[in-house]
mmCIF file with all atom_site columns, C-alpha atoms in Angstrom:
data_model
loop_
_atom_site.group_PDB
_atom_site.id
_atom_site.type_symbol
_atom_site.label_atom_id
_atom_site.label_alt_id
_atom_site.label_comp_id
_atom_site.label_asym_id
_atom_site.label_entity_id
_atom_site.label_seq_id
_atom_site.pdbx_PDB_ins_code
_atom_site.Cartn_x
_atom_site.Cartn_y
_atom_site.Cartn_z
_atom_site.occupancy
_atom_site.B_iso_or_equiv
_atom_site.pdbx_formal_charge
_atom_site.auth_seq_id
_atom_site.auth_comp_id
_atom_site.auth_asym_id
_atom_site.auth_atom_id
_atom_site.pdbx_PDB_model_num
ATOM 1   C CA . UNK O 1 1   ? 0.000   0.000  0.000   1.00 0.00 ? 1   UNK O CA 1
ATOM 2   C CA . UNK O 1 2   ? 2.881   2.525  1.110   1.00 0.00 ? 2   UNK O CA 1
ATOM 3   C CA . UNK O 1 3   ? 4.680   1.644  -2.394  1.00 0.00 ? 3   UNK O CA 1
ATOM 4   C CA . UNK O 1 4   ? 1.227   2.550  -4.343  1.00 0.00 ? 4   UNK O CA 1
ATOM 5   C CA . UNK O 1 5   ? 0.364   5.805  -2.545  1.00 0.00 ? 5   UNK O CA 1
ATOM 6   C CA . UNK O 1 6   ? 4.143   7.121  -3.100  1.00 0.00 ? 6   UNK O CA 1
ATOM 7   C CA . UNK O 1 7   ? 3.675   6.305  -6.553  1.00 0.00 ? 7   UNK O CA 1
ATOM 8   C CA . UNK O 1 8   ? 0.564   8.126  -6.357  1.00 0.00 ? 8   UNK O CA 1
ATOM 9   C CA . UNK O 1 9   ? 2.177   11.036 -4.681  1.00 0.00 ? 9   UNK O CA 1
ATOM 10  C CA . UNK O 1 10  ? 5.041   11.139 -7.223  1.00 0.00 ? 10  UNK O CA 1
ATOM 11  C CA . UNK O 1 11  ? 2.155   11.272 -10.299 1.00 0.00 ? 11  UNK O CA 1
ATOM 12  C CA . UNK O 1 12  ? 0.441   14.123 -8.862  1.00 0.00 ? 12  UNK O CA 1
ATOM 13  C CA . UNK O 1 13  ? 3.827   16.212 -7.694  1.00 0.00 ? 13  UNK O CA 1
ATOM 14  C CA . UNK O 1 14  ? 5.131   15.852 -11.347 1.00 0.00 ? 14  UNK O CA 1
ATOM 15  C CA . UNK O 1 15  ? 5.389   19.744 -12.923 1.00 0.00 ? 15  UNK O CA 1
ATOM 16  C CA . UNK O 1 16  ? 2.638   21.146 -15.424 1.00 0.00 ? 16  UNK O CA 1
ATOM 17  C CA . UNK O 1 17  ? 1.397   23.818 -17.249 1.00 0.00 ? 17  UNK O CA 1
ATOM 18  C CA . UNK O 1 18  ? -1.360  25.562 -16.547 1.00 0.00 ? 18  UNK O CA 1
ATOM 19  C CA . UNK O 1 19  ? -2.467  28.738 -18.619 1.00 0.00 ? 19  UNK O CA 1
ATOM 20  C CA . UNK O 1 20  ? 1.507   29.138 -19.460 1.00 0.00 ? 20  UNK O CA 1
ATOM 21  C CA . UNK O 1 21  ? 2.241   29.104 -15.769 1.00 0.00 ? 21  UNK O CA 1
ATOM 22  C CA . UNK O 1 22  ? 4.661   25.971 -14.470 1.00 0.00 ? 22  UNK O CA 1
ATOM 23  C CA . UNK O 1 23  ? 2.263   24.545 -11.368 1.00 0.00 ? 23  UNK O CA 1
ATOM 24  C CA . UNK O 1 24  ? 4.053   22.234 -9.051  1.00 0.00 ? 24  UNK O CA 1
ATOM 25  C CA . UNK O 1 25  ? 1.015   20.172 -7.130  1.00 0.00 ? 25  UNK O CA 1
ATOM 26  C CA . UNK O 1 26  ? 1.574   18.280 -3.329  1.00 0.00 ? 26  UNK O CA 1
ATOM 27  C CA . UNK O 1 27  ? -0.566  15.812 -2.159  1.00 0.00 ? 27  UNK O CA 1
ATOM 28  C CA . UNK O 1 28  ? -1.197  14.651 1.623   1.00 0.00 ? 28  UNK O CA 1
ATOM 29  C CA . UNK O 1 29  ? -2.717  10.979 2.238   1.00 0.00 ? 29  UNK O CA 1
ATOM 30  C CA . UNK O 1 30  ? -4.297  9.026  4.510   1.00 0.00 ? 30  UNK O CA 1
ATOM 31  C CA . UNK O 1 31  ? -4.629  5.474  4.470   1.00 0.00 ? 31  UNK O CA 1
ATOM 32  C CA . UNK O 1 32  ? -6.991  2.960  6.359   1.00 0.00 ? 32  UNK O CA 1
ATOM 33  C CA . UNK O 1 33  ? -6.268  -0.683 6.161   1.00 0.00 ? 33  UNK O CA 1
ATOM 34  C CA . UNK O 1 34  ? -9.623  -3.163 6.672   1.00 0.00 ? 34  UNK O CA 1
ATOM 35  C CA . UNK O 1 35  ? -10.547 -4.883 8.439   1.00 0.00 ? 35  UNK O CA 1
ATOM 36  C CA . UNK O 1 36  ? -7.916  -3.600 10.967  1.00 0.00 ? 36  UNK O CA 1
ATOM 37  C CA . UNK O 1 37  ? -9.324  0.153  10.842  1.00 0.00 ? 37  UNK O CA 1
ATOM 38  C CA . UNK O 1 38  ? -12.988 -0.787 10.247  1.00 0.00 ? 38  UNK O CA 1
ATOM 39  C CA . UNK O 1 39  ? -15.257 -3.063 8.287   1.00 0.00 ? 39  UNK O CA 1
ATOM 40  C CA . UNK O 1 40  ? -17.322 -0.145 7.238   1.00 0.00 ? 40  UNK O CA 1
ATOM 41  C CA . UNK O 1 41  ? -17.420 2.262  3.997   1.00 0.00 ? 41  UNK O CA 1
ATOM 42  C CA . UNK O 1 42  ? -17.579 5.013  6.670   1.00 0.00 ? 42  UNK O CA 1
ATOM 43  C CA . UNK O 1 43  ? -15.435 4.226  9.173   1.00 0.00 ? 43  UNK O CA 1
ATOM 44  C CA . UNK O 1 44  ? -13.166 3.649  6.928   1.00 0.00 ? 44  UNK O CA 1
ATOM 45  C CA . UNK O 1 45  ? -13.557 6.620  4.925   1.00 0.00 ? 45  UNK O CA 1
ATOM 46  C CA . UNK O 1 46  ? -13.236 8.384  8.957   1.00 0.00 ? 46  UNK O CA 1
ATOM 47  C CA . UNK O 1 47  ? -10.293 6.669  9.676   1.00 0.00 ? 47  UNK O CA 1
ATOM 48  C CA . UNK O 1 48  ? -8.282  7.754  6.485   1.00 0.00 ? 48  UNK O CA 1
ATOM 49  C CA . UNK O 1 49  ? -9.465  11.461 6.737   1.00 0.00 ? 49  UNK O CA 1
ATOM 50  C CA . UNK O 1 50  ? -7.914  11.229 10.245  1.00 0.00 ? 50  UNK O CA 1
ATOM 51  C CA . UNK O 1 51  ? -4.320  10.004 8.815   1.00 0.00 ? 51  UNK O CA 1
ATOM 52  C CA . UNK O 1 52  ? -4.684  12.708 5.969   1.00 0.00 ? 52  UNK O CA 1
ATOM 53  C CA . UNK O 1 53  ? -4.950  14.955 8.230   1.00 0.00 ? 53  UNK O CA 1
ATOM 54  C CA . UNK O 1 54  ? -1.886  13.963 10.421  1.00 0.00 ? 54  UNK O CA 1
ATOM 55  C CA . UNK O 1 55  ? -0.068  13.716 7.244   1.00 0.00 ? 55  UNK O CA 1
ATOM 56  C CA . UNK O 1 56  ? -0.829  17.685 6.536   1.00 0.00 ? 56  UNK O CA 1
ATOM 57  C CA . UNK O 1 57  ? -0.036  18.344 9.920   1.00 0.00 ? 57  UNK O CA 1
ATOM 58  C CA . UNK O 1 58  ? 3.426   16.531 9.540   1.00 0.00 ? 58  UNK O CA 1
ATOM 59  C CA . UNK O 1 59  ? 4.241   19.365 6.841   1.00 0.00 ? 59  UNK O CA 1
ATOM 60  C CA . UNK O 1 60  ? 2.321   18.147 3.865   1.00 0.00 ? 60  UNK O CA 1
ATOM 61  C CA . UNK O 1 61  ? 3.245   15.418 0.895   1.00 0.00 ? 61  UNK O CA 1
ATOM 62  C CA . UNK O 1 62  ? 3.103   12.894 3.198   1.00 0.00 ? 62  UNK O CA 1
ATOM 63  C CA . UNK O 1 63  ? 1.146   10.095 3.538   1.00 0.00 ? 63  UNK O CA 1
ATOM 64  C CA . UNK O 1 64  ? 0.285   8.148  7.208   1.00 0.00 ? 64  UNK O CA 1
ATOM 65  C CA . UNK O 1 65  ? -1.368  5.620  8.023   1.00 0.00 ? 65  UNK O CA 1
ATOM 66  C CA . UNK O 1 66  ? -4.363  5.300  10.652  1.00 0.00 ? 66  UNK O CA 1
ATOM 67  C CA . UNK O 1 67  ? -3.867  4.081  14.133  1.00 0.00 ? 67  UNK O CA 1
ATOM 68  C CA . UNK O 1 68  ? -5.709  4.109  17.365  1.00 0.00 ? 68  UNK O CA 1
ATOM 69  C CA . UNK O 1 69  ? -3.380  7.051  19.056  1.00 0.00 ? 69  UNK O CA 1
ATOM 70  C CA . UNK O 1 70  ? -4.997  9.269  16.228  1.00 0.00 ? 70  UNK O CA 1
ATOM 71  C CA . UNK O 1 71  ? -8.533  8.838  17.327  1.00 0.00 ? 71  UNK O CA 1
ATOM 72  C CA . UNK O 1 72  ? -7.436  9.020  20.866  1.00 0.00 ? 72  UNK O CA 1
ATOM 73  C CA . UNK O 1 73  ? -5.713  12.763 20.476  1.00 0.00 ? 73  UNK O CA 1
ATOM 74  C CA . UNK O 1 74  ? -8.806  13.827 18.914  1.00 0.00 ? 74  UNK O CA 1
ATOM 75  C CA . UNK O 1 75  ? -10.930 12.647 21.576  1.00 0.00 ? 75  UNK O CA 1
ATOM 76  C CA . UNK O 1 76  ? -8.033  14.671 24.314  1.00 0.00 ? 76  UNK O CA 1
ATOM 77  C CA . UNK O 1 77  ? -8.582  17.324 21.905  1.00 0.00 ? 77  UNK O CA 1
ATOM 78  C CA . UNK O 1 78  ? -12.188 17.536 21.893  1.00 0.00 ? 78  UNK O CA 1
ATOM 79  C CA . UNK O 1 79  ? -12.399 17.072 25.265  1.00 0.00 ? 79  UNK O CA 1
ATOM 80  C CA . UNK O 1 80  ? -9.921  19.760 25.674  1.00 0.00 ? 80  UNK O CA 1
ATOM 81  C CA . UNK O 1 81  ? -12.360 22.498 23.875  1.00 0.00 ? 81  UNK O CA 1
ATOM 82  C CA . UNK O 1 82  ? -15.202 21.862 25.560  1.00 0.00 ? 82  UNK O CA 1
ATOM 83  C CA . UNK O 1 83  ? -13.628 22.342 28.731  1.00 0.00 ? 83  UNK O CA 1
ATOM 84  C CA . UNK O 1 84  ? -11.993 25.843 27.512  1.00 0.00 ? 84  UNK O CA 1
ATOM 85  C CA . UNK O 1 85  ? -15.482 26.884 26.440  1.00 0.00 ? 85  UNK O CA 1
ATOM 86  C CA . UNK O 1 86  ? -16.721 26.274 30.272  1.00 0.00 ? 86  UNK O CA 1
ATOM 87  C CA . UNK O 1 87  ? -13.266 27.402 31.936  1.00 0.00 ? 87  UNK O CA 1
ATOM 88  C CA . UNK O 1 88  ? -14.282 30.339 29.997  1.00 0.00 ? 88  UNK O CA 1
ATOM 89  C CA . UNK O 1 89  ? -17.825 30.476 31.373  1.00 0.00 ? 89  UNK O CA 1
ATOM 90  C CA . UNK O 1 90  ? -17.188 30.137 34.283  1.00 0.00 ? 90  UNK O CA 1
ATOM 91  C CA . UNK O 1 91  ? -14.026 32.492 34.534  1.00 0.00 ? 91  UNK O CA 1
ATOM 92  C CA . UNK O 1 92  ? -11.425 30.386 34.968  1.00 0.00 ? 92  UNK O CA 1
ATOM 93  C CA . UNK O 1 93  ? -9.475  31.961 33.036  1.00 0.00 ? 93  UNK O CA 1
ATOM 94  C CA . UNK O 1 94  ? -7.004  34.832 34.862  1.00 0.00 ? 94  UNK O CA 1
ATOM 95  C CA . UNK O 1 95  ? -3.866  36.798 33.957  1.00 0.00 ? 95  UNK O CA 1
ATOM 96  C CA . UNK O 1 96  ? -0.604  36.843 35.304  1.00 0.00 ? 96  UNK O CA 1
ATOM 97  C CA . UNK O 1 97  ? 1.603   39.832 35.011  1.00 0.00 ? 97  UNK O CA 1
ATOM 98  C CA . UNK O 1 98  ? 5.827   39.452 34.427  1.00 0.00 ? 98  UNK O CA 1
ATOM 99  C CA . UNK O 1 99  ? 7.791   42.765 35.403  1.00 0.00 ? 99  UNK O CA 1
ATOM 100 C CA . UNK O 1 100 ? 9.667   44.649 32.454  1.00 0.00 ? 100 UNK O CA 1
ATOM 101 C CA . UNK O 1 101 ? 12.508  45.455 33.997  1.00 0.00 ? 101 UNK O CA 1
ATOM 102 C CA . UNK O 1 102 ? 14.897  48.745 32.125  1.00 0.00 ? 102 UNK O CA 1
ATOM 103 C CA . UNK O 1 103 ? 18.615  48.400 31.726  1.00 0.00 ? 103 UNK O CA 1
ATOM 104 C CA . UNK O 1 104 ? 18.824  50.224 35.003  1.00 0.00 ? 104 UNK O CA 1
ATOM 105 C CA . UNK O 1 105 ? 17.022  48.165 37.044  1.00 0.00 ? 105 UNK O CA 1
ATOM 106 C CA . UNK O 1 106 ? 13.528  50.749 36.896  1.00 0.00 ? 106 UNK O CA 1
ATOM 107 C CA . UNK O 1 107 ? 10.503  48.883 36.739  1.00 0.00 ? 107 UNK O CA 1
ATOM 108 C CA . UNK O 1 108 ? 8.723   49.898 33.205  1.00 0.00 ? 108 UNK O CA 1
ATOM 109 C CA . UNK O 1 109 ? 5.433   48.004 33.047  1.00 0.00 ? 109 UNK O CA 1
ATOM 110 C CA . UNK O 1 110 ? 4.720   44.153 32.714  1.00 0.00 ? 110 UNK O CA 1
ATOM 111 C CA . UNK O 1 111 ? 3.717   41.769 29.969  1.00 0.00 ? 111 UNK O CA 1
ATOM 112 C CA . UNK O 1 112 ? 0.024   39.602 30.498  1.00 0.00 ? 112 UNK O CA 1
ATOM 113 C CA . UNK O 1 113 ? 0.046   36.439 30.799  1.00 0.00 ? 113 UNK O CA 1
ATOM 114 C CA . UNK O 1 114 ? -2.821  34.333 30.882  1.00 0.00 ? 114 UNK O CA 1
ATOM 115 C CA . UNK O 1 115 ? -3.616  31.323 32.308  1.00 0.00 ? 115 UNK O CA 1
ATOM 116 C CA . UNK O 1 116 ? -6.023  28.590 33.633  1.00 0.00 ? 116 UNK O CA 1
ATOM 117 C CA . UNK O 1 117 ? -7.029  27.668 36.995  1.00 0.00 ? 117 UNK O CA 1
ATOM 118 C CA . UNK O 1 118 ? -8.688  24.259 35.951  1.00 0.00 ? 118 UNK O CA 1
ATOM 119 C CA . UNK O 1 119 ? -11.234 23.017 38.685  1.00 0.00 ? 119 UNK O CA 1
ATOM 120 C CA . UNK O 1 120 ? -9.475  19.170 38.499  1.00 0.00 ? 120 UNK O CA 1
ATOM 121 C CA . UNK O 1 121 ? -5.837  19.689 36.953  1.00 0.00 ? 121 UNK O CA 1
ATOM 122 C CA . UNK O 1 122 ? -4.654  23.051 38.929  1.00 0.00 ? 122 UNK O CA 1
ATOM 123 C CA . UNK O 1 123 ? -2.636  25.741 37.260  1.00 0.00 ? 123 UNK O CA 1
ATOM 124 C CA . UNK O 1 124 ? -2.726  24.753 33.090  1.00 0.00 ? 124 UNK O CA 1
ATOM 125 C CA . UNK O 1 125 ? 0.293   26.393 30.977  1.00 0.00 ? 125 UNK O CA 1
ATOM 126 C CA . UNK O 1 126 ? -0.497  28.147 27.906  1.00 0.00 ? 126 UNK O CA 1
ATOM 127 C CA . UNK O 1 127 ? 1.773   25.908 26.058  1.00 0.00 ? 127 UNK O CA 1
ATOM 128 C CA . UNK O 1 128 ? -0.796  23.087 26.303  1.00 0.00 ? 128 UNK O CA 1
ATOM 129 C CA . UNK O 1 129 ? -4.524  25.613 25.570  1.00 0.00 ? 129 UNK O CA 1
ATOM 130 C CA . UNK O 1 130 ? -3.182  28.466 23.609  1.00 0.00 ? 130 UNK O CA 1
ATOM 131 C CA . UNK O 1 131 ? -2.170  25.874 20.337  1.00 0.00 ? 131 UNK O CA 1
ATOM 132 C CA . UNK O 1 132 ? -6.065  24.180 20.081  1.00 0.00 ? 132 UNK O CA 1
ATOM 133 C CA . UNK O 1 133 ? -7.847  27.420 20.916  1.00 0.00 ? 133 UNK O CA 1
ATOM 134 C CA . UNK O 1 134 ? -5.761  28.827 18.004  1.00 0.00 ? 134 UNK O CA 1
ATOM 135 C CA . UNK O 1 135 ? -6.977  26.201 15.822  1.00 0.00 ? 135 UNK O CA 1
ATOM 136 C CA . UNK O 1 136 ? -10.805 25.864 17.210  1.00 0.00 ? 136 UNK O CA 1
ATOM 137 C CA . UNK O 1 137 ? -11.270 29.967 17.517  1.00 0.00 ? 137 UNK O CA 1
ATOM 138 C CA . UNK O 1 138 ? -11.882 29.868 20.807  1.00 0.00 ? 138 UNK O CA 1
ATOM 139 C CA . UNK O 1 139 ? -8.630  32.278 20.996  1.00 0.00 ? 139 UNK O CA 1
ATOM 140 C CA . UNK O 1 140 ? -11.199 35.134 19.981  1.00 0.00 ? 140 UNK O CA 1
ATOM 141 C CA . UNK O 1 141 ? -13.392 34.998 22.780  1.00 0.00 ? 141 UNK O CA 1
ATOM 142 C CA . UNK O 1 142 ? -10.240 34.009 24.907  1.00 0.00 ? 142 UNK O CA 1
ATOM 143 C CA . UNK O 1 143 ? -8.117  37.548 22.861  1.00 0.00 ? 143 UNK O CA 1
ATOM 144 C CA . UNK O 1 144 ? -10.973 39.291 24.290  1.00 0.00 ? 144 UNK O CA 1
ATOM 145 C CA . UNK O 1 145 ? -11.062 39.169 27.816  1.00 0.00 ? 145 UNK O CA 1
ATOM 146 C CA . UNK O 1 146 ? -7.494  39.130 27.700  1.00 0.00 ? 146 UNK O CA 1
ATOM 147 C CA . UNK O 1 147 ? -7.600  42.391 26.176  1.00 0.00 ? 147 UNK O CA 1
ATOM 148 C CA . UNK O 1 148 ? -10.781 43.378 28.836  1.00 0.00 ? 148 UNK O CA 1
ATOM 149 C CA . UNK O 1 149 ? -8.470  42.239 31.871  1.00 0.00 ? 149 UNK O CA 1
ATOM 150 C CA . UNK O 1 150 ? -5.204  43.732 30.773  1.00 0.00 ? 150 UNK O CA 1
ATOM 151 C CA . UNK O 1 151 ? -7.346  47.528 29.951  1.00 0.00 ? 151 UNK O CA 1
ATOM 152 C CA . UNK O 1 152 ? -9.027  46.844 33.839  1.00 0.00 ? 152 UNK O CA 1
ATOM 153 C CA . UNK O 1 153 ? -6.063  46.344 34.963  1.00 0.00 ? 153 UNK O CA 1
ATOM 154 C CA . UNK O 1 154 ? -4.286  49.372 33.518  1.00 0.00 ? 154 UNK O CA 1
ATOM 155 C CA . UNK O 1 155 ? -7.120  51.420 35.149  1.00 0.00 ? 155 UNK O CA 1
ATOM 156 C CA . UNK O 1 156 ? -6.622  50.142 38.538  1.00 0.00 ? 156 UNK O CA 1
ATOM 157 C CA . UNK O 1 157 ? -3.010  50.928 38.068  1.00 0.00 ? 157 UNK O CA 1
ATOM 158 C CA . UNK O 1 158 ? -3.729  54.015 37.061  1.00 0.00 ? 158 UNK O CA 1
ATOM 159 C CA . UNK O 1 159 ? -5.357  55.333 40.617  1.00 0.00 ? 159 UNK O CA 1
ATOM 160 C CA . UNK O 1 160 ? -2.025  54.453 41.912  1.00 0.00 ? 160 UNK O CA 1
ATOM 161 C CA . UNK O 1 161 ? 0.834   57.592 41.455  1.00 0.00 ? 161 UNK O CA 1
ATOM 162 C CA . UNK O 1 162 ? 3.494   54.727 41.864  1.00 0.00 ? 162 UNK O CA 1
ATOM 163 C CA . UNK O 1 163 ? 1.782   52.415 38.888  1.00 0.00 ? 163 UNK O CA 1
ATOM 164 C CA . UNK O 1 164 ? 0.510   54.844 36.502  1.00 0.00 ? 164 UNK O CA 1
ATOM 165 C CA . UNK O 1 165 ? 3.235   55.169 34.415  1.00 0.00 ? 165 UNK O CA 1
ATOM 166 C CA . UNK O 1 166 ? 3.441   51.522 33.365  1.00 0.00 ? 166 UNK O CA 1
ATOM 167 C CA . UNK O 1 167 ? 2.415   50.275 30.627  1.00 0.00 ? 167 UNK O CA 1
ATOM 168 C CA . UNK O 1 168 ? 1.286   46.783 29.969  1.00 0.00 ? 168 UNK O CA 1
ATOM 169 C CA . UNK O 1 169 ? 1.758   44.460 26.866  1.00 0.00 ? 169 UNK O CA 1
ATOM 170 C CA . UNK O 1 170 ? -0.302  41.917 25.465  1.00 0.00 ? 170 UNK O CA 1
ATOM 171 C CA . UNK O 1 171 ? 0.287   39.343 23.115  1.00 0.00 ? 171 UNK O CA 1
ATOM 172 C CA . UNK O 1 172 ? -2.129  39.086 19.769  1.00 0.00 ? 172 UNK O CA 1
ATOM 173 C CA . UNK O 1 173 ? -2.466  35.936 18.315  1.00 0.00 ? 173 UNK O CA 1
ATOM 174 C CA . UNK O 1 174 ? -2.620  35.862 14.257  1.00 0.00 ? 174 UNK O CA 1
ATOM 175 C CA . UNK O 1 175 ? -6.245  34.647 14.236  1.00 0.00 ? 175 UNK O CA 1
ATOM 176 C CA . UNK O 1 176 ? -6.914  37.888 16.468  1.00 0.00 ? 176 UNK O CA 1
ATOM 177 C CA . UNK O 1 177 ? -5.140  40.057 14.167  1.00 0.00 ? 177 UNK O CA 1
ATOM 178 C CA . UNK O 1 178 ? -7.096  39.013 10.977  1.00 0.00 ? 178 UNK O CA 1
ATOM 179 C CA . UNK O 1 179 ? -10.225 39.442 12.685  1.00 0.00 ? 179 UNK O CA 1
ATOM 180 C CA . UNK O 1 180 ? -12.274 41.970 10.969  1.00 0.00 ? 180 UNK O CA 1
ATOM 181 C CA . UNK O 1 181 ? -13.440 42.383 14.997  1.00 0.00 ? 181 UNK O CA 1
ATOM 182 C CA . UNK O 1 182 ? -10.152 43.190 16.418  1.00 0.00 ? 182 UNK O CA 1
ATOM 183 C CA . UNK O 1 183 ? -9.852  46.999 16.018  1.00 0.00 ? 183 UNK O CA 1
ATOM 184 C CA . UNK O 1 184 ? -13.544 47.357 17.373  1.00 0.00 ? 184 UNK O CA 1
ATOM 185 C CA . UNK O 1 185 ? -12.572 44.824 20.426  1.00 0.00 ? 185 UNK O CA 1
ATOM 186 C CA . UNK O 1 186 ? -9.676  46.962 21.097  1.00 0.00 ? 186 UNK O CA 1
ATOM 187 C CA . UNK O 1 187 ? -11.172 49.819 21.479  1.00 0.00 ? 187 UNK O CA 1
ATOM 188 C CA . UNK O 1 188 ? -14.377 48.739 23.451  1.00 0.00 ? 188 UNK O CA 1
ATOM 189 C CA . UNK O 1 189 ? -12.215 47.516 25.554  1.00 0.00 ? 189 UNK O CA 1
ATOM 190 C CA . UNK O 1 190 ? -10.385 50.742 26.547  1.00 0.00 ? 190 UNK O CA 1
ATOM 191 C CA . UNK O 1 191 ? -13.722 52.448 26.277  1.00 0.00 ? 191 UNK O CA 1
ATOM 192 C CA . UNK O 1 192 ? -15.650 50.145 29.092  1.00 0.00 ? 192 UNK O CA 1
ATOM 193 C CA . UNK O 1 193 ? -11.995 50.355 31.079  1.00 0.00 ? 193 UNK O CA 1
ATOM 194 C CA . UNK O 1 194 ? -11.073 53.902 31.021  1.00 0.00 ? 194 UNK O CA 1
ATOM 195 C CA . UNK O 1 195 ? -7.664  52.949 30.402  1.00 0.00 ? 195 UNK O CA 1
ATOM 196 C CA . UNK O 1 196 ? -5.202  54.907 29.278  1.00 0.00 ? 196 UNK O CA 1
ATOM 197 C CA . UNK O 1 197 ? -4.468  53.527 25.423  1.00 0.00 ? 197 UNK O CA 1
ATOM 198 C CA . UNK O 1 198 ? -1.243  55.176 25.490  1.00 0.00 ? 198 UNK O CA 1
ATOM 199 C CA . UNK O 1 199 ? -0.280  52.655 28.062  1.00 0.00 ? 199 UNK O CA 1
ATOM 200 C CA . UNK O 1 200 ? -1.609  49.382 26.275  1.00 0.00 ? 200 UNK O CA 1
ATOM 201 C CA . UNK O 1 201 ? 1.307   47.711 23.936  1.00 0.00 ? 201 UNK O CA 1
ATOM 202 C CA . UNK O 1 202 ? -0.351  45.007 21.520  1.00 0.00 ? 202 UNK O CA 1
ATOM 203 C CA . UNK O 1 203 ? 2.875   42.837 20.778  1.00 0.00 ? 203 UNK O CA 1
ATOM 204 C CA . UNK O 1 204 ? 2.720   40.792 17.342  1.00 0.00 ? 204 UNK O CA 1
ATOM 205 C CA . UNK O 1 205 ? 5.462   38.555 15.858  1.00 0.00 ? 205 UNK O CA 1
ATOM 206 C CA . UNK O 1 206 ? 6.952   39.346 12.336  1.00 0.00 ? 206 UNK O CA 1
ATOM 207 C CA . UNK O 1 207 ? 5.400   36.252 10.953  1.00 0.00 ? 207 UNK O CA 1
ATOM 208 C CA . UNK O 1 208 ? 1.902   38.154 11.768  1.00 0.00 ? 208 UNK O CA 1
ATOM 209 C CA . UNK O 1 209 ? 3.145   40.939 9.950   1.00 0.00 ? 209 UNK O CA 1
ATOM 210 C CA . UNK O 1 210 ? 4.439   39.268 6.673   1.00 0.00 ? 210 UNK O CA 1
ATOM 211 C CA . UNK O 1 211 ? 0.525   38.176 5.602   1.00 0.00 ? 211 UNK O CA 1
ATOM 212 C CA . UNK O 1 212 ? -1.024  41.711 4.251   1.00 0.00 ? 212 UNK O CA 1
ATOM 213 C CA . UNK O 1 213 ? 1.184   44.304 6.206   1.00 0.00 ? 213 UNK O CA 1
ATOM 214 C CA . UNK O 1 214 ? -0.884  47.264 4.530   1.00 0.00 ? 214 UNK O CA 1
ATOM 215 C CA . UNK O 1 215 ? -4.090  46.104 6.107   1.00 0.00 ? 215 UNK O CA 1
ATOM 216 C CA . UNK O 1 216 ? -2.226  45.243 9.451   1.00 0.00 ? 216 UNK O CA 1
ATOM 217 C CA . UNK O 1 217 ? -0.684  48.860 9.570   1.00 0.00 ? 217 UNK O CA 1
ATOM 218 C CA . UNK O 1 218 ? -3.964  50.653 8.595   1.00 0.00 ? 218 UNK O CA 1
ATOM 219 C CA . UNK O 1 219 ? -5.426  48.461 11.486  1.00 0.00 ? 219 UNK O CA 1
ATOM 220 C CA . UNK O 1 220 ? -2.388  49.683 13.906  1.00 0.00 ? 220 UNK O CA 1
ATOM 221 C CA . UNK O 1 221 ? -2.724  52.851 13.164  1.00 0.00 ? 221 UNK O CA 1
ATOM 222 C CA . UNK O 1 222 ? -6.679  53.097 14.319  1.00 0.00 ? 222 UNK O CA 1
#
């Protein structure tokens, strides 16, 4: 089977022309071996969209085959969202702020961090939520009260002469950034907060920035 899919693979990545333009075409599969991996059309059918899609995740023109582990990390994974979509809820969600600390020692503001106080598992790092709410959306509804916590929080700091200088960063997430929401949750944010905007850092990576930079700095720039 692996010999006839690469064969398959090498077919369909051969060069062509297209309307005078060379087009070089990549192809991810999935197999599902029965009766092993079901003695159904469908399951079967399931079963190979689940390798297919292990083989995209493993960088594309590749092809995997199904096993158990698969439908078990889905199942974490599903799991795993439904329990971020009552975590957030029932606010379990909270952020934790990290000092920025100038060359000469003089506290500057502090970068928010959020994180998870799961009613079972205790503290969760992002490292382990931030990756499937990225790729389930949930990172919008997350982005926001991130941004609704971090623009409280810059109000309460601002009653204090000691903490009103600081500013506070927060880290955007791609999804967030592409959102034709994100300028408008931005700015209801600091609206409902009363923070001061010239305080708020929104901190992007360059990646972000590569995909449509005109639209990203006209977004900025509101």
């Amino acid at each position: 089977i692996a010999v006839a899919a690469r064969q398959v693979m090498e077919e369909l990545g051969r060069p062509f022309t297209l309307h005078g333009l060379d087009v070089v075409v990549t192809a991810s599969l999935g197999i599902a071996v029965a009766p092993r991996d079901g003695q159904d059309v469908d399951t079967l059918l399931k079963n190979a969209d689940l390798a297919m899609y292990e083989a995209k995740g493993g960088g594309r023109n590749a092809l995997r085959f199904f096993n158990p582990q698969m439908q078990a990390r889905i199942n974490t994974r599903t799991a795993l969202e439904r329990e971020m979509r009552e975590g957030l809820e029932r606010g379990e969600f909270f952020l934790h702020y990290q000092a920025q600390i100038g060359l000469d020692g003089q506290l500057l503001g502090a970068e928010a961090l959020v994180r998870w106080q799961h009613p079972q598992r205790g503290v969760v790092a992002p490292g382990e939520f931030i990756p499937p709410a990225e790729s389930s959306g949930l990172i919008l509804p997350l982005g926001r009260f991130i941004l609704r916590s971090a623009c409280a929080q810059l109000a309460a700091w601002s009653q204090d002469p000691q903490r009103a200088q600081l500013t506070l960063a927060v880290n955007v997430s791609a999804r967030q950034l592409h959102g034709p929401e994100f300028v408008d949750d931005v700015l209801r944010a600091l609206a409902d907060s009363g923070a001061n905007p010239a305080r708020l850092e929104l901190e992007l990576t360059e990646s972000q920035l590569a995909e449509d930079v005109e639209t990203m700095i006209e977004r900025m720039q509101v």
